[in-house]
Coordinates of C-alpha atoms and ligand atoms in Angstrom, one line a residue:
M6 CA -5.8 -10.8 34.8
S7 CA -3.1 -8.4 33.4
V8 CA -3.7 -8.2 29.4
K9 CA -1.0 -7.4 27.4
T10 CA -1.1 -5.8 24.0
R11 CA 1.2 -7.4 21.8
R12 CA 1.8 -5.7 18.4
T13 CA 0.8 -7.5 15.7
A14 CA 0.7 -6.8 11.7
E15 CA -2.4 -5.3 9.4
G16 CA -5.6 -7.0 9.6
T17 CA -5.1 -8.5 12.7
A18 CA -6.2 -8.1 16.0
V19 CA -4.8 -9.8 19.2
A20 CA -4.8 -9.3 23.3
S21 CA -3.1 -12.4 24.7
S22 CA -3.3 -12.8 28.7
A23 CA 0.0 -12.9 30.3
A24 CA -1.5 -15.5 32.7
T25 CA -2.1 -18.0 29.4
A26 CA -0.6 -20.5 28.1
P27 CA 1.9 -19.1 24.3
A28 CA -0.6 -18.2 21.6
P29 CA -1.3 -21.1 19.3
A30 CA 0.5 -21.3 16.1
T31 CA -2.6 -20.0 14.5
A32 CA -3.1 -16.5 16.2
P33 CA -3.2 -13.4 14.2
G34 CA 0.0 -11.4 14.6
T35 CA 2.2 -14.9 15.1
P36 CA 4.8 -16.0 12.3
S37 CA 3.4 -19.7 10.8
T38 CA 5.2 -22.5 8.7
G39 CA 1.6 -23.8 8.4
P40 CA -0.7 -23.8 5.6
I41 CA -2.9 -20.4 5.0
T42 CA -5.5 -20.3 7.7
R43 CA -9.6 -19.8 7.6
E44 CA -8.7 -16.2 9.2
E45 CA -6.3 -15.5 5.9
L46 CA -8.6 -16.2 3.6
Q47 CA -11.0 -14.5 5.3
L48 CA -9.0 -10.8 4.9
A49 CA -7.5 -12.0 1.5
S50 CA -10.9 -12.5 0.0
R51 CA -12.3 -8.8 1.5
N52 CA -9.2 -7.3 0.5
H53 CA -8.2 -7.5 -3.3
A54 CA -5.3 -7.9 -5.2
M55 CA -4.6 -6.2 -8.6
P56 CA -4.0 -9.2 -11.0
M57 CA -0.7 -9.6 -12.4
E58 CA -1.8 -8.9 -15.7
M59 CA -3.1 -5.7 -15.1
L60 CA 0.2 -4.1 -15.3
R61 CA -0.5 -3.6 -18.5
W62 CA -2.6 -0.7 -18.0
P63 CA -0.8 2.4 -16.8
V64 CA -3.3 3.2 -14.9
T65 CA -5.0 1.0 -13.3
P66 CA -8.9 0.5 -13.9
V67 CA -11.5 1.2 -10.7
G68 CA -12.6 -2.2 -9.7
M69 CA -8.8 -4.0 -10.0
H70 CA -6.9 -1.7 -7.8
Y71 CA -6.2 -3.2 -4.5
L72 CA -8.0 -2.9 -1.8
L73 CA -7.3 -3.1 1.9
V74 CA -10.2 -2.1 4.6
H75 CA -9.1 -2.7 8.2
F76 CA -12.8 -3.1 9.4
D77 CA -15.9 -2.3 8.2
V78 CA -16.6 -0.2 5.0
P79 CA -18.4 3.0 6.5
R80 CA -21.7 4.2 5.1
I81 CA -21.1 8.1 5.0
D82 CA -24.2 10.5 4.3
P83 CA -22.3 12.9 2.3
V84 CA -24.5 15.4 3.3
S85 CA -24.3 15.1 6.5
W86 CA -20.1 14.9 6.2
R87 CA -17.7 17.1 7.7
L88 CA -14.0 17.5 7.4
N89 CA -12.4 18.9 10.8
I90 CA -9.3 20.6 11.1
A91 CA -8.6 21.2 15.1
G92 CA -6.4 20.5 17.5
L93 CA -3.5 23.3 18.2
V94 CA -4.9 25.7 15.3
D95 CA -5.4 29.1 15.2
H96 CA -8.5 28.5 13.4
P97 CA -10.6 25.3 13.7
L98 CA -12.3 24.8 10.9
E99 CA -15.1 22.5 9.2
Y100 CA -15.3 21.8 5.7
T101 CA -18.1 20.2 3.4
L102 CA -17.5 18.2 0.6
P103 CA -18.6 20.8 -2.0
D104 CA -16.1 23.6 0.1
L105 CA -13.0 20.8 -0.6
Q106 CA -14.6 20.6 -4.4
Q107 CA -14.5 24.1 -4.9
R108 CA -11.2 24.5 -3.7
E109 CA -7.8 24.4 -6.1
R110 CA -8.1 21.0 -8.4
R111 CA -5.3 18.4 -8.9
T112 CA -5.0 15.6 -10.2
H113 CA -2.3 13.5 -9.9
A114 CA -1.0 9.6 -10.6
V115 CA -0.6 7.8 -8.0
T116 CA 1.3 4.4 -7.7
M117 CA -0.1 3.1 -4.1
E118 CA 1.1 -0.3 -2.7
C119 CA 0.3 -2.0 0.9
A120 CA 2.8 -1.9 3.4
G121 CA 2.7 -6.0 3.9
N122 CA 2.3 -7.0 -0.2
G123 CA 5.1 -9.9 -0.7
R124 CA 4.1 -10.8 2.7
S125 CA 3.0 -14.3 2.2
R126 CA 6.2 -14.8 0.3
L127 CA 8.3 -14.8 3.7
E128 CA 9.0 -17.7 6.5
P129 CA 7.8 -17.8 8.7
R130 CA 4.3 -16.4 7.5
P131 CA 3.5 -13.2 9.5
M132 CA -0.2 -14.0 9.8
S133 CA -2.4 -11.1 8.5
Q134 CA -3.5 -10.3 5.4
P135 CA -1.5 -12.6 3.0
W136 CA -0.7 -11.0 0.0
D137 CA 1.5 -12.3 -2.7
Q138 CA 2.1 -9.7 -4.6
G139 CA -0.6 -7.9 -6.0
G140 CA -1.4 -5.6 -3.2
V141 CA -0.4 -2.2 -5.7
G142 CA -2.0 -0.2 -8.5
T143 CA -1.7 3.1 -9.9
A144 CA -4.6 5.4 -9.9
E145 CA -5.7 8.9 -11.1
W146 CA -6.5 11.1 -8.0
T147 CA -8.3 14.2 -8.0
G148 CA -8.3 16.4 -5.0
T149 CA -7.2 19.8 -3.3
P150 CA -3.8 20.0 -2.0
L151 CA -3.7 19.9 2.0
A152 CA -1.4 22.5 2.5
P153 CA -3.3 25.6 1.3
L154 CA -5.8 24.7 4.2
L155 CA -3.6 23.7 6.8
L156 CA -2.1 27.7 6.1
D157 CA -5.8 28.7 6.6
A158 CA -5.8 26.7 10.3
G159 CA -3.1 28.5 11.4
V160 CA -1.2 25.3 12.6
S161 CA 0.6 26.7 15.9
P162 CA 4.9 26.4 16.4
D163 CA 3.9 24.2 19.0
A164 CA 2.7 21.6 16.7
V165 CA 4.6 18.4 15.7
E166 CA 2.5 16.0 14.0
L167 CA -0.9 16.2 12.4
V168 CA -3.1 13.2 13.0
F169 CA -5.6 12.0 10.5
T170 CA -8.5 10.0 11.7
G171 CA -11.0 8.1 9.7
A172 CA -14.5 6.9 10.4
D173 CA -14.1 3.7 10.5
R174 CA -13.7 1.6 14.0
G175 CA -12.8 -1.9 15.0
I176 CA -10.7 -3.5 17.4
Q177 CA -7.2 -4.3 16.2
G178 CA -4.3 -5.3 19.4
G179 CA -6.5 -6.0 21.8
V180 CA -7.0 -2.0 21.6
E181 CA -10.3 -0.3 20.3
H182 CA -9.9 2.5 18.0
Q183 CA -10.5 4.5 14.5
Y184 CA -8.1 4.0 12.1
A185 CA -5.5 6.8 11.9
R186 CA -2.2 7.8 11.1
S187 CA -0.2 10.6 11.6
L188 CA 2.6 13.0 9.8
T189 CA 5.2 15.4 10.2
L190 CA 3.7 19.3 9.9
A191 CA 6.6 19.3 7.7
E192 CA 5.7 15.7 5.8
A193 CA 1.8 17.0 5.6
M194 CA 2.9 20.6 4.6
S195 CA 4.5 18.5 1.5
D196 CA 2.5 20.3 -1.8
D197 CA 1.9 16.9 -3.2
V198 CA -0.4 15.6 -0.5
L199 CA -3.8 15.6 -1.6
L200 CA -7.5 15.2 0.1
A201 CA -8.2 13.3 -2.7
Y202 CA -12.0 12.9 -3.6
E203 CA -11.8 11.4 -7.4
I204 CA -10.3 8.1 -8.9
N205 CA -10.0 8.0 -12.3
G206 CA -12.5 10.4 -13.1
Q207 CA -15.0 8.9 -10.9
T208 CA -15.9 9.7 -7.6
V209 CA -14.0 8.2 -4.8
P210 CA -16.0 4.6 -4.2
P211 CA -17.0 3.7 -0.9
Q212 CA -14.7 0.9 -0.6
H213 CA -11.5 3.3 -1.5
G214 CA -12.7 6.0 1.3
Y215 CA -15.5 8.3 -0.2
P216 CA -16.4 11.2 0.1
V217 CA -12.5 12.1 0.7
R218 CA -9.1 10.0 1.1
L219 CA -5.6 11.2 2.2
L220 CA -3.3 10.8 -0.6
V221 CA 0.4 10.8 0.1
P222 CA 2.6 10.0 -2.6
G223 CA 5.5 8.0 -2.6
W224 CA 4.4 6.4 0.9
Y225 CA 2.8 2.7 1.7
G226 CA -0.6 2.7 1.5
M227 CA -1.4 3.1 4.9
T228 CA -0.5 6.7 5.2
S229 CA -3.4 7.4 3.0
V230 CA -6.1 7.6 5.8
K231 CA -9.6 6.3 3.7
W232 CA -12.9 8.0 5.1
L233 CA -11.3 11.0 6.5
Q234 CA -13.4 13.0 9.2
S235 CA -10.7 15.1 11.2
I236 CA -6.7 16.3 11.0
T237 CA -5.7 17.6 14.6
A238 CA -2.5 18.7 15.0
I239 CA -1.0 17.6 18.6
D240 CA 2.6 18.7 20.1
H241 CA 3.6 15.2 20.8
S242 CA 4.1 12.2 19.0
F243 CA 1.0 10.3 18.1
D244 CA 1.1 6.9 19.4
G245 CA -2.0 5.2 18.3
F246 CA -2.4 1.8 17.7
Q247 CA -1.8 2.1 13.5
Q248 CA 1.1 4.4 14.2
L249 CA 3.2 2.4 17.2
G250 CA 1.5 -0.7 17.1
S251 CA 1.3 -1.4 13.5
Y252 CA 3.5 -0.7 10.6
R253 CA 6.9 -1.1 12.4
Y254 CA 9.5 -3.1 11.0
T255 CA 10.3 -5.4 13.8
Q256 CA 11.9 -8.7 14.9
N257 CA 9.6 -9.7 17.4
A258 CA 5.9 -8.7 19.2
D259 CA 7.7 -6.6 21.8
D260 CA 10.5 -4.9 19.8
P261 CA 9.6 -1.1 18.9
G262 CA 11.0 -1.5 15.5
E263 CA 11.5 1.6 12.9
P264 CA 8.4 3.4 11.5
V265 CA 7.3 2.1 8.0
Q266 CA 7.6 4.8 6.0
R267 CA 8.5 5.4 1.9
I268 CA 7.6 2.5 -0.7
K269 CA 10.9 0.5 -1.6
V270 CA 12.0 0.1 -5.3
R271 CA 9.7 -3.1 -7.3
S272 CA 9.4 -3.8 -9.9
L273 CA 6.7 -6.7 -11.4
M274 CA 6.1 -8.2 -14.6
V275 CA 3.2 -9.0 -16.9
P276 CA 3.1 -13.0 -16.8
P277 CA 4.3 -13.9 -20.1
G278 CA 1.4 -16.5 -22.5
I279 CA -1.1 -18.0 -20.9
P280 CA -1.6 -19.6 -17.8
D281 CA -3.3 -22.7 -16.6
F282 CA -6.6 -22.2 -14.2
F283 CA -5.5 -23.9 -11.3
T284 CA -1.5 -23.6 -10.9
R285 CA -1.0 -20.2 -12.7
Q286 CA 1.8 -21.6 -15.0
R287 CA 2.8 -20.2 -17.5
A288 CA 3.0 -21.5 -21.5
V289 CA 4.3 -19.6 -24.3
G290 CA 5.3 -20.4 -28.0
A291 CA 9.0 -20.0 -29.3
G292 CA 10.3 -17.3 -31.0
P293 CA 10.6 -13.8 -29.9
V294 CA 8.7 -12.7 -26.7
Q295 CA 7.7 -9.6 -25.5
L296 CA 7.9 -9.0 -22.2
S297 CA 6.6 -6.2 -20.1
G298 CA 6.3 -4.6 -16.8
R299 CA 6.3 -1.5 -14.2
A300 CA 8.3 -0.5 -11.9
W301 CA 8.0 1.8 -8.8
S302 CA 10.0 3.9 -5.8
G303 CA 8.4 6.1 -3.5
H304 CA 12.5 6.8 -2.5
G305 CA 13.6 8.2 -5.9
T306 CA 12.3 7.6 -9.4
V307 CA 13.3 4.2 -11.8
A308 CA 17.3 4.7 -12.3
N309 CA 17.1 0.6 -13.8
V310 CA 15.7 -2.6 -14.6
E311 CA 16.9 -5.6 -15.5
V312 CA 15.2 -8.8 -16.7
C313 CA 17.1 -12.2 -15.4
V314 CA 16.3 -15.3 -17.8
D315 CA 17.9 -18.4 -16.2
G316 CA 20.6 -16.2 -13.9
A317 CA 21.9 -14.6 -16.4
W318 CA 20.8 -10.4 -16.0
E319 CA 20.2 -8.2 -18.7
Q320 CA 19.0 -4.6 -19.3
A321 CA 15.5 -3.5 -19.6
H322 CA 14.2 -0.8 -21.8
L323 CA 12.5 1.9 -19.8
E324 CA 9.3 3.6 -20.9
P325 CA 9.0 7.7 -20.3
P326 CA 8.0 8.0 -16.9
G327 CA 4.1 8.6 -16.6
G328 CA 4.4 11.2 -13.9
R329 CA 6.5 11.5 -10.7
Y330 CA 4.4 8.9 -8.3
A331 CA 3.5 6.9 -11.3
W332 CA 5.1 3.9 -11.7
R333 CA 7.6 3.2 -14.6
G334 CA 6.9 0.9 -17.8
W335 CA 9.5 -1.5 -19.0
T336 CA 9.8 -4.1 -22.0
F337 CA 12.4 -6.4 -22.9
T338 CA 12.4 -8.9 -25.9
W339 CA 13.0 -12.4 -25.0
I340 CA 13.9 -15.2 -27.5
A341 CA 12.3 -18.1 -25.8
T342 CA 13.5 -21.1 -26.7
P343 CA 11.6 -25.0 -26.0
G344 CA 11.9 -25.8 -22.3
S345 CA 11.1 -24.7 -18.9
H346 CA 12.6 -21.3 -17.8
E347 CA 13.0 -19.1 -15.4
L348 CA 12.2 -15.4 -15.5
A349 CA 12.7 -12.5 -12.7
C350 CA 13.0 -8.8 -12.8
R351 CA 14.9 -6.2 -10.3
A352 CA 14.2 -2.8 -10.2
T353 CA 17.1 0.0 -9.0
D354 CA 16.2 3.5 -8.4
S355 CA 17.7 6.9 -8.2
T356 CA 19.1 6.7 -5.0
G357 CA 21.0 3.6 -5.5
Q358 CA 18.0 1.1 -3.7
T359 CA 17.9 -2.2 -5.7
Q360 CA 15.7 -5.1 -4.9
P361 CA 17.1 -7.8 -2.7
E362 CA 17.5 -11.6 -4.3
T363 CA 15.5 -13.0 -1.2
A364 CA 13.2 -11.3 1.3
E365 CA 14.2 -9.6 4.6
W366 CA 12.0 -11.1 7.1
N367 CA 10.4 -8.8 9.5
Y368 CA 7.7 -9.5 12.4
Q369 CA 5.0 -7.7 10.5
G370 CA 5.5 -8.6 7.4
M371 CA 6.1 -4.6 6.0
G372 CA 8.4 -4.0 3.1
N373 CA 8.8 -6.7 0.9
N374 CA 10.0 -5.8 -2.1
D375 CA 12.1 -8.9 -2.9
V376 CA 12.6 -9.9 -6.8
Q377 CA 10.0 -11.5 -8.7
R378 CA 10.7 -15.1 -10.3
L379 CA 8.4 -17.3 -12.6
T380 CA 8.2 -20.0 -14.4
V381 CA 7.4 -20.6 -17.8
T382 CA 6.9 -23.4 -20.0
V383 CA 8.0 -23.0 -23.6
K384 CA 6.4 -25.1 -26.3
E385 CA 8.2 -25.6 -29.9
Ligands
MTE21 N1 -9.6 4.8 7.3 C1 -8.9 3.9 7.0 N2 -7.8 4.2 5.8 C2 -6.9 3.1 5.4 C3 -6.9 2.1 5.6 C4 -8.2 1.4 6.5 O1 -8.4 0.5 6.7 N3 -9.2 2.7 6.9 N4 -6.5 1.1 4.9 C5 -4.8 1.5 4.5 C6 -4.1 0.4 4.0 S1 -2.8 -0.3 5.0 C7 -3.8 0.5 2.7 S2 -2.7 0.0 2.4 C8 -4.5 1.5 2.0 C9 -5.4 1.1 0.8 O2 -6.2 1.5 0.3 P1 -7.3 1.3 -1.3 O3 -7.9 0.2 -0.5 O4 -7.6 2.6 -1.4 O5 -6.2 0.6 -2.2 O6 -5.7 2.3 2.3 C10 -5.3 2.8 4.3 N5 -6.1 3.7 4.5
MO22 MO1 -1.6 -1.5 3.7

């Protein structure tokens, strides 16, 4: 019986048999209009979001940063752990953790966002990690720049890509593999790419990639391979599952699509006032309300943020940038009048890209940066 591998969104795994009936509507990777499934709940509770109120913090506390782990968190012994640089290089190299820690040390505040952030808002809903809007966070990552290590290894002129492989292993798309992603040599040599071993001044915890993770500012999170084990120079385009089978803007299971790469412009608002426990509906008192939030883009800098109250867009005030790769704070004073109101925010980046009013659907639910809208009840 022939088994056909289907392209699926992150966190899902499926091999459907060509000889059997079409996959049921609950199969991973299948767009669904039904309620959230047990499998989605299982993923959502493993891979938590950043609560929206954490947008008040310029740097997200470690336990509040979002989390995305495809397989199991591997337990790694720091003493026997090595990072190998191999493949098409003149000098294959092996580094211990202290070797890396003794090299040049750099810290960047970096906003990281999961490519699937906003997925559950799409209709039909691609079945995978069902993010609402909290698949984002900003941390101060410390590590050593990657480029000098590549220069030391002497990457061959025949090399076109570098494959970054993590220690975690699982099955996705019917393929058993270690999590791995590639970058072109030029992308990997970029000055801002780090091998990170600290987050917010602490050792990187197990769930975020201990002992060392790749960190590629401006790119969606899947690029920043956790539990990094090896870097391999190859003379062709990497065809691993996480490169070719997932993280693509596609229209159906057989569409090769386009690769998901840099983070699209987005802004989010701290939900104002106080929430209702169950519905999370917001209530505020009448009068001036200071709205605030943060905006980011992996394509450039944030040029503008607008706030919409009941359909009318106005400029928000931008705070000074918090670093080249970190989100930018914004504020807006809203004179709240009694009744129900709809608030929204929208950012535009330095390349002129802005957020769409309605999500652009794609099969894997990638890169949804639609405008955030919320309803607020204003009391007398
Ligand atoms: N080895 C490995 N690296 C990985 C992943 C993974 O499952 N395994 N998930 C990726 C994805 S999809 C995202 S969004 C980020 C999430 O990083 P965080 O959990 O530290 O926030 O890690 C990326 N790196
Ligand atoms: Mo992700």
